[in-house]
Tab-separated table of N, CA and C in Angstrom:
chain	number	residue	atom	x	y	z
P	252	MET	N	-53.164	-130.857	-102.862
P	252	MET	CA	-53.178	-132.058	-102.618
P	252	MET	C	-52.641	-133.003	-103.766
P	253	SER	N	-53.310	-132.729	-104.830
P	253	SER	CA	-53.034	-133.161	-106.448
P	253	SER	C	-51.699	-133.039	-106.646
P	254	TYR	N	-50.902	-132.060	-106.319
P	254	TYR	CA	-49.341	-131.787	-106.793
P	254	TYR	C	-48.469	-132.879	-105.818
P	255	GLN	N	-48.967	-133.245	-104.753
P	255	GLN	CA	-48.641	-134.295	-103.939
P	255	GLN	C	-48.497	-135.472	-104.451
P	256	ASN	N	-49.750	-135.882	-105.086
P	256	ASN	CA	-49.910	-137.030	-105.815
P	256	ASN	C	-48.711	-137.122	-107.120
P	257	TYR	N	-48.483	-135.975	-107.718
P	257	TYR	CA	-47.839	-135.895	-108.762
P	257	TYR	C	-46.328	-136.463	-108.511
P	258	ILE	N	-45.947	-135.719	-107.079
P	258	ILE	CA	-44.471	-135.922	-106.461
P	258	ILE	C	-44.579	-137.436	-106.092
P	259	LYS	N	-45.656	-137.764	-105.349
P	259	LYS	CA	-45.551	-139.205	-105.079
P	259	LYS	C	-45.692	-140.317	-106.257
P	260	ALA	N	-46.288	-140.080	-107.165
P	260	ALA	CA	-46.073	-140.944	-108.563
P	260	ALA	C	-44.899	-140.813	-109.155
P	261	MET	N	-43.987	-139.836	-109.373
P	261	MET	CA	-43.025	-139.848	-109.979
P	261	MET	C	-41.706	-140.451	-109.129
P	262	GLU	N	-41.940	-140.396	-107.477
P	262	GLU	CA	-40.966	-140.844	-106.775
P	262	GLU	C	-41.514	-142.461	-106.775
P	263	LEU	N	-42.505	-143.190	-107.005
P	263	LEU	CA	-42.658	-144.163	-107.199
P	263	LEU	C	-42.672	-145.049	-108.433
P	264	ALA	N	-42.964	-144.313	-109.387
P	264	ALA	CA	-42.770	-144.801	-110.911
P	264	ALA	C	-41.341	-145.594	-111.282
P	265	PRO	N	-40.047	-145.222	-110.616
P	265	PRO	CA	-38.945	-145.931	-110.853
P	265	PRO	C	-38.895	-147.482	-110.267
P	266	LYS	N	-39.907	-147.507	-109.513
P	266	LYS	CA	-40.104	-149.109	-108.814
P	266	LYS	C	-41.043	-150.143	-109.732
P	267	CYS	N	-41.366	-149.201	-110.956
P	267	CYS	CA	-42.187	-150.181	-112.155
P	267	CYS	C	-41.299	-150.874	-112.927
P	268	LYS	N	-41.848	-151.896	-113.397
P	268	LYS	CA	-40.906	-152.652	-114.286
P	268	LYS	C	-40.637	-151.799	-115.436
P	269	PHE	N	-39.760	-152.319	-116.194
P	269	PHE	CA	-39.426	-151.310	-117.410
P	269	PHE	C	-39.372	-149.912	-117.203
P	270	TYR	N	-39.259	-149.282	-116.205
P	270	TYR	CA	-39.364	-147.729	-116.047
P	270	TYR	C	-38.398	-147.155	-117.092
P	271	THR	N	-38.690	-146.555	-117.924
P	271	THR	CA	-38.161	-145.376	-118.655
P	271	THR	C	-38.583	-144.140	-118.516
P	272	THR	N	-37.680	-143.106	-118.800
P	272	THR	CA	-37.764	-141.902	-119.191
P	272	THR	C	-36.740	-141.282	-120.124
P	273	ALA	N	-37.167	-139.928	-120.491
P	273	ALA	CA	-36.081	-139.427	-121.572
P	273	ALA	C	-35.502	-138.296	-120.793
P	274	VAL	N	-34.818	-137.510	-121.596
P	274	VAL	CA	-34.207	-136.391	-121.138
P	274	VAL	C	-35.328	-135.199	-121.057
P	275	GLY	N	-35.337	-134.654	-120.128
P	275	GLY	CA	-36.050	-133.408	-120.039
P	275	GLY	C	-35.999	-132.211	-121.235
P	276	LYS	N	-37.055	-131.780	-121.491
P	276	LYS	CA	-37.228	-130.891	-122.597
P	276	LYS	C	-36.671	-129.540	-121.907
P	277	SER	N	-36.056	-128.484	-122.741
P	277	SER	CA	-35.565	-127.276	-122.544
P	277	SER	C	-36.848	-126.330	-122.555
P	278	GLN	N	-36.669	-125.176	-121.907
P	278	GLN	CA	-37.659	-124.096	-121.793
P	278	GLN	C	-38.119	-123.511	-123.475
P	279	GLU	N	-36.965	-123.780	-124.193
P	279	GLU	CA	-37.471	-123.304	-125.542
P	279	GLU	C	-38.437	-124.473	-126.366
P	280	GLU	N	-38.081	-125.844	-126.035
P	280	GLU	CA	-39.055	-126.865	-126.432
P	280	GLU	C	-40.215	-126.812	-125.874
P	281	ILE	N	-40.736	-126.327	-124.633
P	281	ILE	CA	-41.573	-126.328	-124.100
P	281	ILE	C	-42.458	-125.065	-124.500
P	282	GLY	N	-41.920	-123.829	-124.473
P	282	GLY	CA	-42.487	-122.684	-125.160
P	282	GLY	C	-42.871	-123.051	-126.663
P	283	ARG	N	-42.114	-123.723	-127.557
P	283	ARG	CA	-42.439	-123.787	-128.764
P	283	ARG	C	-43.608	-124.801	-128.837
P	284	SER	N	-43.930	-125.766	-127.946
P	284	SER	CA	-44.904	-126.930	-127.950
P	284	SER	C	-46.220	-126.038	-127.532
P	285	GLU	N	-45.971	-125.321	-126.595
P	285	GLU	CA	-47.104	-124.319	-126.215
P	285	GLU	C	-47.723	-123.825	-127.116
P	286	GLU	N	-46.930	-123.044	-128.056
P	286	GLU	CA	-47.305	-122.197	-129.269
P	286	GLU	C	-47.735	-122.906	-130.180
P	287	LEU	N	-47.497	-124.094	-130.689
P	287	LEU	CA	-47.993	-124.706	-131.538
P	287	LEU	C	-49.537	-125.568	-131.166
P	288	LEU	N	-49.459	-125.688	-129.803
P	288	LEU	CA	-50.738	-126.330	-129.266
P	288	LEU	C	-51.808	-125.173	-128.872
P	289	GLY	N	-51.324	-124.081	-128.503
P	289	GLY	CA	-52.209	-122.824	-128.224
P	289	GLY	C	-52.599	-122.990	-126.640
P	290	ILE	N	-51.622	-123.636	-125.936
P	290	ILE	CA	-52.182	-124.192	-124.576
P	290	ILE	C	-50.784	-123.625	-123.827
P	291	GLN	N	-51.200	-123.147	-122.571
P	291	GLN	CA	-50.029	-122.808	-121.391
P	291	GLN	C	-49.942	-124.092	-120.972
P	292	PHE	N	-49.151	-124.850	-120.758
P	292	PHE	CA	-49.295	-126.086	-119.897
P	292	PHE	C	-49.236	-125.861	-118.430
P	293	SER	N	-49.707	-126.496	-117.638
P	293	SER	CA	-50.060	-126.365	-116.185
P	293	SER	C	-48.535	-126.835	-115.278
P	294	LYS	N	-48.775	-126.318	-114.305
P	294	LYS	CA	-47.512	-126.636	-113.422
P	294	LYS	C	-46.874	-128.323	-113.328
P	295	GLN	N	-47.925	-129.055	-113.129
P	295	GLN	CA	-47.389	-130.490	-113.274
P	295	GLN	C	-46.993	-130.941	-114.596
P	296	CYS	N	-47.551	-130.279	-115.542
P	296	CYS	CA	-47.190	-131.054	-116.828
P	296	CYS	C	-46.001	-130.324	-117.294
P	297	ARG	N	-45.770	-128.947	-116.950
P	297	ARG	CA	-44.577	-128.195	-117.426
P	297	ARG	C	-43.300	-129.121	-116.417
P	298	GLN	N	-43.417	-129.316	-115.217
P	298	GLN	CA	-42.454	-129.851	-114.530
P	298	GLN	C	-42.017	-131.426	-115.125
P	299	PHE	N	-43.248	-132.088	-115.532
P	299	PHE	CA	-43.096	-133.364	-115.741
P	299	PHE	C	-42.006	-133.077	-117.339
P	300	TYR	N	-42.511	-132.403	-118.109
P	300	TYR	CA	-41.822	-132.238	-119.505
P	300	TYR	C	-40.090	-131.669	-119.112
P	301	GLU	N	-39.996	-130.725	-118.267
P	301	GLU	CA	-38.925	-130.066	-117.851
P	301	GLU	C	-37.880	-131.376	-117.200
P	302	GLN	N	-38.595	-132.118	-116.299
P	302	GLN	CA	-37.456	-133.250	-115.668
P	302	GLN	C	-37.546	-134.503	-116.252
P	303	TYR	N	-38.529	-134.818	-116.999
P	303	TYR	CA	-38.703	-136.471	-117.528
P	303	TYR	C	-38.846	-136.372	-118.852
P	304	GLY	N	-39.176	-135.432	-119.513
P	304	GLY	CA	-39.447	-135.633	-121.175
P	304	GLY	C	-40.927	-136.469	-121.346
P	305	TYR	N	-40.780	-137.877	-121.015
P	305	TYR	CA	-41.839	-138.716	-121.137
P	305	TYR	C	-41.741	-139.660	-120.110
P	306	LEU	N	-42.775	-140.874	-119.941
P	306	LEU	CA	-42.627	-141.546	-119.006
P	306	LEU	C	-43.006	-143.002	-119.769
P	307	SER	N	-42.534	-144.290	-119.294
P	307	SER	CA	-42.953	-145.509	-119.706
P	307	SER	C	-42.632	-146.354	-118.753
P	308	PHE	N	-43.552	-147.396	-118.499
P	308	PHE	CA	-43.248	-148.507	-117.882
P	308	PHE	C	-44.373	-149.541	-117.815
P	309	PHE	N	-44.013	-150.957	-117.952
P	309	PHE	CA	-44.586	-152.058	-117.966
P	309	PHE	C	-46.047	-151.828	-118.767
P	310	GLY	N	-46.029	-151.473	-120.214
P	310	GLY	CA	-47.220	-151.332	-121.098
P	310	GLY	C	-47.798	-149.942	-120.675
P	311	ASN	N	-47.061	-148.891	-120.158
P	311	ASN	CA	-47.824	-147.653	-120.205
P	311	ASN	C	-46.811	-146.535	-120.665
P	312	GLU	N	-47.567	-145.661	-121.274
P	312	GLU	CA	-46.824	-144.776	-121.743
P	312	GLU	C	-47.305	-143.399	-121.695
P	313	ILE	N	-46.620	-142.489	-120.922
P	313	ILE	CA	-47.340	-140.849	-120.656
P	313	ILE	C	-46.565	-140.238	-121.629
P	314	PHE	N	-47.426	-139.699	-122.776
P	314	PHE	CA	-46.717	-139.124	-123.776
P	314	PHE	C	-45.960	-137.729	-123.384
P	315	GLY	N	-44.751	-137.314	-124.128
P	315	GLY	CA	-43.995	-136.300	-123.906
P	315	GLY	C	-44.124	-135.326	-125.001
P	316	ILE	N	-43.463	-134.568	-125.109
P	316	ILE	CA	-43.536	-133.385	-126.486
P	316	ILE	C	-42.442	-133.017	-127.145
P	317	ASP	N	-42.623	-133.105	-128.384
P	317	ASP	CA	-41.451	-132.890	-129.120
P	317	ASP	C	-41.977	-131.918	-130.347
P	318	PRO	N	-41.622	-130.762	-130.256
P	318	PRO	CA	-42.031	-129.478	-131.235
P	318	PRO	C	-41.471	-129.762	-132.626
P	319	ASP	N	-40.538	-130.670	-132.891
P	319	ASP	CA	-39.969	-130.830	-134.098
P	319	ASP	C	-40.209	-132.131	-134.830
P	320	ASP	N	-40.749	-132.837	-134.282
P	320	ASP	CA	-40.879	-134.155	-134.872
P	320	ASP	C	-42.505	-134.325	-134.920
P	321	PHE	N	-42.933	-134.345	-136.345
P	321	PHE	CA	-44.121	-134.732	-136.663
P	321	PHE	C	-44.568	-136.180	-137.426
P	322	ASP	N	-43.475	-136.721	-137.818
P	322	ASP	CA	-43.524	-138.066	-138.235
P	322	ASP	C	-44.271	-138.970	-137.573
P	323	GLU	N	-44.030	-139.102	-136.156
P	323	GLU	CA	-44.337	-140.160	-135.432
P	323	GLU	C	-45.256	-139.527	-134.208
P	324	LEU	N	-46.493	-139.897	-134.311
P	324	LEU	CA	-47.486	-139.630	-133.572
P	324	LEU	C	-47.451	-140.119	-132.057
P	325	GLU	N	-47.423	-141.491	-131.878
P	325	GLU	CA	-47.371	-142.135	-130.630
P	325	GLU	C	-46.353	-141.532	-129.715
P	326	GLY	N	-46.514	-141.185	-128.498
P	326	GLY	CA	-45.458	-140.799	-127.701
P	326	GLY	C	-45.570	-139.274	-127.787
P	327	ASN	N	-45.840	-138.366	-128.450
P	327	ASN	CA	-45.669	-137.208	-128.828
P	327	ASN	C	-47.039	-136.417	-129.027
P	328	SER	N	-47.261	-135.625	-127.961
P	328	SER	CA	-48.630	-135.007	-127.600
P	328	SER	C	-48.642	-133.975	-128.495
P	329	VAL	N	-47.632	-133.278	-129.231
P	329	VAL	CA	-47.734	-132.401	-129.775
P	329	VAL	C	-48.151	-132.873	-131.325
P	330	ALA	N	-47.486	-133.729	-131.778
P	330	ALA	CA	-47.952	-134.110	-133.152
P	330	ALA	C	-49.226	-134.787	-133.028
P	331	TYR	N	-49.611	-135.705	-132.047
P	331	TYR	CA	-51.059	-136.258	-131.994
P	331	TYR	C	-52.261	-135.136	-131.905
P	332	ALA	N	-51.916	-134.361	-131.157
P	332	ALA	CA	-52.919	-133.212	-131.030
P	332	ALA	C	-53.160	-132.518	-132.254
P	333	LEU	N	-51.947	-132.043	-133.098
P	333	LEU	CA	-52.086	-131.480	-134.225
P	333	LEU	C	-52.659	-132.348	-135.236
P	334	ASN	N	-52.190	-133.239	-135.214
P	334	ASN	CA	-52.814	-134.252	-136.251
P	334	ASN	C	-54.094	-134.668	-136.119
P	335	ASP	N	-54.681	-134.995	-135.101
P	335	ASP	CA	-56.122	-135.347	-134.782
P	335	ASP	C	-57.169	-133.877	-134.950
P	336	ARG	N	-56.592	-132.682	-134.575
P	336	ARG	CA	-57.359	-131.750	-134.609
P	336	ARG	C	-57.581	-131.335	-136.337
P	337	LYS	N	-56.531	-131.544	-137.021
P	337	LYS	CA	-56.756	-131.356	-138.536
P	337	LYS	C	-57.589	-132.564	-139.289
P	338	GLU	N	-57.202	-133.787	-138.944
P	338	GLU	CA	-58.087	-134.895	-139.552
P	338	GLU	C	-59.240	-135.329	-138.763
P	339	TYR	N	-59.402	-135.082	-137.555
P	339	TYR	CA	-60.716	-135.543	-136.910
P	339	TYR	C	-61.377	-134.278	-136.056
P	340	GLY	N	-60.994	-133.177	-136.155
P	340	GLY	CA	-61.660	-132.305	-135.430
P	340	GLY	C	-61.374	-132.224	-133.907
P	341	LEU	N	-60.133	-132.906	-133.474
P	341	LEU	CA	-59.919	-132.819	-131.948
P	341	LEU	C	-60.248	-131.365	-131.431
P	342	PRO	N	-60.956	-131.335	-130.254
P	342	PRO	CA	-61.064	-130.043	-129.643
P	342	PRO	C	-59.803	-129.396	-128.993
P	343	ILE	N	-59.650	-128.263	-129.374
P	343	ILE	CA	-58.566	-127.622	-129.097
P	343	ILE	C	-58.030	-127.558	-127.875
P	344	ARG	N	-58.740	-127.833	-126.956
P	344	ARG	CA	-58.106	-127.599	-125.414
P	344	ARG	C	-57.945	-129.060	-124.949
P	345	TRP	N	-58.005	-130.081	-125.618
P	345	TRP	CA	-57.662	-131.187	-125.355
P	345	TRP	C	-56.133	-131.647	-125.802
P	346	ILE	N	-55.543	-132.289	-124.968
P	346	ILE	CA	-54.261	-132.793	-125.422
P	346	ILE	C	-54.017	-134.055	-124.908
P	347	PRO	N	-53.548	-134.886	-125.974
P	347	PRO	CA	-53.468	-136.619	-125.833
P	347	PRO	C	-52.193	-136.658	-125.037
P	348	ILE	N	-52.326	-137.562	-123.935
P	348	ILE	CA	-51.325	-137.853	-123.054
P	348	ILE	C	-51.187	-139.728	-122.644
P	349	TYR	N	-52.159	-140.213	-123.345
P	349	TYR	CA	-51.928	-141.623	-123.074
P	349	TYR	C	-53.151	-142.538	-124.018
P	350	ASN	N	-52.443	-143.612	-124.734
P	350	ASN	CA	-53.357	-144.509	-125.585
P	350	ASN	C	-53.816	-145.494	-124.675
P	351	PHE	N	-55.183	-145.869	-124.594
P	351	PHE	CA	-55.381	-146.936	-123.935
P	351	PHE	C	-55.282	-148.252	-125.009
P	352	GLU	N	-55.098	-147.836	-126.298
P	352	GLU	CA	-55.231	-149.025	-127.289
P	352	GLU	C	-56.385	-149.558	-127.628
P	353	ASP	N	-57.433	-149.191	-127.155
P	353	ASP	CA	-58.702	-149.806	-127.581
P	353	ASP	C	-59.485	-148.706	-128.320
P	354	GLY	N	-59.352	-147.600	-128.948
P	354	GLY	CA	-59.868	-146.691	-129.638
P	354	GLY	C	-60.117	-145.249	-128.589
P	355	LEU	N	-59.663	-145.668	-127.272
P	355	LEU	CA	-59.798	-144.379	-126.268
P	355	LEU	C	-58.747	-143.808	-126.177
P	356	MET	N	-58.509	-142.719	-125.504
P	356	MET	CA	-57.202	-142.032	-125.418
P	356	MET	C	-57.523	-141.196	-124.054
P	357	ALA	N	-56.408	-140.975	-123.086
P	357	ALA	CA	-56.643	-140.016	-121.953
P	357	ALA	C	-56.089	-138.605	-122.605
P	358	TYR	N	-57.011	-137.590	-122.257
P	358	TYR	CA	-56.644	-136.240	-122.791
P	358	TYR	C	-56.530	-135.292	-121.432
P	359	LEU	N	-55.585	-134.490	-121.253
P	359	LEU	CA	-55.845	-133.389	-120.591
P	359	LEU	C	-56.768	-132.308	-120.888
P	360	ASP	N	-57.664	-131.965	-120.371
P	360	ASP	CA	-58.872	-131.154	-120.638
P	360	ASP	C	-58.553	-129.992	-120.221
P	361	TYR	N	-57.927	-128.967	-120.923
P	361	TYR	CA	-57.674	-127.604	-120.598
P	361	TYR	C	-59.066	-126.689	-120.761
P	362	SER	N	-60.238	-127.323	-121.114
P	362	SER	CA	-61.260	-126.490	-121.042
P	362	SER	C	-61.758	-126.749	-119.694
P	363	SER	N	-61.406	-127.628	-118.852
P	363	SER	CA	-61.712	-127.764	-117.355
P	363	SER	C	-60.563	-127.570	-116.143
P	364	ILE	N	-60.351	-126.694	-115.811
P	364	ILE	CA	-59.223	-126.561	-115.116
P	364	ILE	C	-59.866	-126.500	-113.491
P	365	ASN	N	-59.049	-127.062	-112.505
P	365	ASN	CA	-59.531	-126.773	-111.092
P	365	ASN	C	-58.709	-125.551	-110.315
P	366	ASP	N	-59.071	-125.609	-109.108
P	366	ASP	CA	-58.637	-124.700	-108.623
P	366	ASP	C	-57.132	-124.322	-108.218
P	367	ASP	N	-56.296	-125.516	-108.807
P	367	ASP	CA	-55.026	-125.107	-108.734
P	367	ASP	C	-54.327	-124.888	-110.133
P	368	GLY	N	-55.011	-124.653	-111.339
P	368	GLY	CA	-54.909	-124.419	-112.402
P	368	GLY	C	-54.706	-125.666	-113.124
P	369	GLU	N	-54.804	-126.828	-112.682
P	369	GLU	CA	-54.371	-128.102	-113.403
P	369	GLU	C	-55.566	-128.521	-114.327
P	370	PRO	N	-55.710	-128.864	-115.421
P	370	PRO	CA	-56.888	-129.359	-116.156
P	370	PRO	C	-57.178	-131.043	-115.563
P	371	CYS	N	-58.311	-131.370	-115.771
P	371	CYS	CA	-58.823	-132.775	-115.618
P	371	CYS	C	-58.478	-133.901	-116.717
P	372	VAL	N	-58.080	-134.787	-116.322
P	372	VAL	CA	-57.983	-135.879	-117.529
P	372	VAL	C	-58.906	-136.854	-117.773
P	373	ILE	N	-59.463	-136.748	-118.977
P	373	ILE	CA	-60.796	-137.371	-119.372
P	373	ILE	C	-60.501	-138.395	-120.461
P	374	MET	N	-61.465	-139.479	-120.461
P	374	MET	CA	-60.946	-140.482	-121.202
P	374	MET	C	-62.277	-140.241	-122.426
P	375	ALA	N	-61.620	-140.360	-123.820
P	375	ALA	CA	-62.733	-139.760	-124.883
P	375	ALA	C	-62.065	-140.600	-126.059
P	376	GLY	N	-63.105	-140.894	-127.000
P	376	GLY	CA	-62.819	-141.524	-128.273
P	376	GLY	C	-63.435	-140.823	-129.458
P	377	PHE	N	-62.911	-141.182	-130.684
P	377	PHE	CA	-63.721	-140.513	-131.860
P	377	PHE	C	-64.536	-141.673	-132.395
P	378	ASN	N	-65.673	-141.398	-132.618
P	378	ASN	CA	-66.974	-142.572	-132.875
P	378	ASN	C	-66.976	-142.519	-134.340
P	379	GLY	N	-66.162	-141.639	-135.181
P	379	GLY	CA	-66.206	-141.798	-136.761
P	379	GLY	C	-66.918	-140.201	-137.243
P	380	SER	N	-67.543	-139.677	-136.279
P	380	SER	CA	-68.002	-138.457	-136.744
P	380	SER	C	-67.739	-137.299	-135.643
P	381	GLU	N	-67.386	-137.393	-134.575
P	381	GLU	CA	-67.280	-136.622	-133.504
P	381	GLU	C	-66.463	-137.330	-132.271
P	382	TYR	N	-65.851	-136.484	-131.441
P	382	TYR	CA	-65.217	-137.097	-130.227
P	382	TYR	C	-66.553	-137.128	-129.126
P	383	GLN	N	-66.188	-138.200	-128.327
P	383	GLN	CA	-67.062	-138.201	-127.238
P	383	GLN	C	-66.372	-138.654	-125.951
P	384	ILE	N	-66.805	-138.085	-124.844
P	384	ILE	CA	-66.212	-138.264	-123.555
P	384	ILE	C	-66.762	-139.351	-122.599
P	385	GLU	N	-66.069	-140.327	-122.525
P	385	GLU	CA	-66.441	-141.476	-122.143
P	385	GLU	C	-66.826	-141.328	-120.322
P	386	GLU	N	-65.690	-140.678	-119.726
P	386	GLU	CA	-65.485	-140.070	-118.406
P	386	GLU	C	-64.494	-139.479	-117.992
P	387	THR	N	-64.487	-138.631	-116.890
P	387	THR	CA	-63.488	-137.958	-116.347
P	387	THR	C	-62.558	-139.125	-115.380
P	388	ILE	N	-61.562	-139.485	-115.725
P	388	ILE	CA	-60.808	-140.348	-115.060
P	388	ILE	C	-59.860	-139.755	-113.913
P	389	ALA	N	-59.634	-138.706	-113.764
P	389	ALA	CA	-58.756	-138.106	-112.934
P	389	ALA	C	-58.830	-136.451	-112.746
P	390	GLN	N	-58.823	-136.111	-111.422
P	390	GLN	CA	-58.778	-134.319	-111.349
P	390	GLN	C	-57.677	-133.974	-111.907
P	391	ASP	N	-56.286	-134.510	-112.271
P	391	ASP	CA	-55.509	-133.688	-112.876
P	391	ASP	C	-54.295	-135.003	-112.907
P	392	PHE	N	-53.331	-134.555	-114.043
P	392	PHE	CA	-52.155	-135.080	-114.413
P	392	PHE	C	-51.635	-136.084	-113.381
P	393	GLY	N	-51.341	-135.439	-112.003
P	393	GLY	CA	-50.778	-136.363	-111.233
P	393	GLY	C	-51.642	-137.372	-110.531
P	394	ASP	N	-52.960	-137.198	-110.430
P	394	ASP	CA	-53.650	-138.131	-109.775
P	394	ASP	C	-53.884	-139.325	-110.888
P	395	PHE	N	-53.765	-138.908	-112.344
P	395	PHE	CA	-53.740	-139.815	-113.337
P	395	PHE	C	-52.271	-140.884	-113.379
P	396	VAL	N	-51.048	-140.105	-113.214
P	396	VAL	CA	-50.131	-140.947	-113.303
P	396	VAL	C	-49.988	-141.805	-111.704
P	397	LEU	N	-50.284	-141.321	-110.903
P	397	LEU	CA	-50.222	-141.808	-109.615
P	397	LEU	C	-51.490	-143.123	-109.864
P	398	GLY	N	-52.368	-142.974	-110.381
P	398	GLY	CA	-53.148	-144.353	-110.691
P	398	GLY	C	-52.763	-145.384	-111.524
P	399	LEU	N	-52.021	-144.938	-112.587
P	399	LEU	CA	-51.300	-145.809	-113.398
P	399	LEU	C	-50.248	-146.441	-112.517
P	400	VAL	N	-49.409	-145.771	-111.764
P	400	VAL	CA	-48.444	-146.307	-111.019
P	400	VAL	C	-48.739	-147.549	-109.700
P	401	MET	N	-49.677	-146.930	-109.353
P	401	MET	CA	-50.407	-147.808	-108.001
P	401	MET	C	-50.764	-149.189	-108.790
P	402	GLN	N	-51.628	-149.019	-109.717
P	402	GLN	CA	-52.093	-150.161	-110.398
P	402	GLN	C	-50.895	-151.106	-110.883
P	403	GLN	N	-49.938	-150.623	-111.257
P	403	GLN	CA	-48.782	-151.441	-111.752
P	403	GLN	C	-48.028	-151.914	-110.639
P	404	LEU	N	-47.852	-151.302	-109.591
P	404	LEU	CA	-47.355	-151.782	-108.351
P	404	LEU	C	-47.893	-152.748	-107.774
P	405	GLU	N	-49.264	-152.680	-107.513
P	405	GLU	CA	-50.456	-153.498	-106.721
P	405	GLU	C	-50.405	-154.944	-107.898
P	406	GLY	N	-50.366	-154.905	-109.077
P	406	GLY	CA	-50.865	-155.833	-109.781
P	406	GLY	C	-49.972	-156.782	-110.133
């Protein structure tokens, strides 16, 4: 059912104000990103990166991947994860996908995979010495994106 939520989210997203995506990523770019991160992307994430690259709408930005750009962290899950692993000890199985702009981030938690092979989405922050999970906010990527899209469309 969650894959259906991913499809629904991406069908509804263009109705959001200031909807923007990028050019999808090549198999080579996705593979290099997976190598750098030590993660094999789930079906939903792989499809998202292939078709959209990243997603932005009305104050929301779902990070994309760029295995060749490490200068800009915001919006690039690869650069953000590698930087935060080195600087703050970010768990290797967490991939940042969304910045709440209040010190908390949304992460794909690849240490917690559901029956469909999808990681849950957690909200966590660095407290100065370690990362703390605030809560699990979605069962997977599709549920997370659909929640943001619906919130914007209803608000």
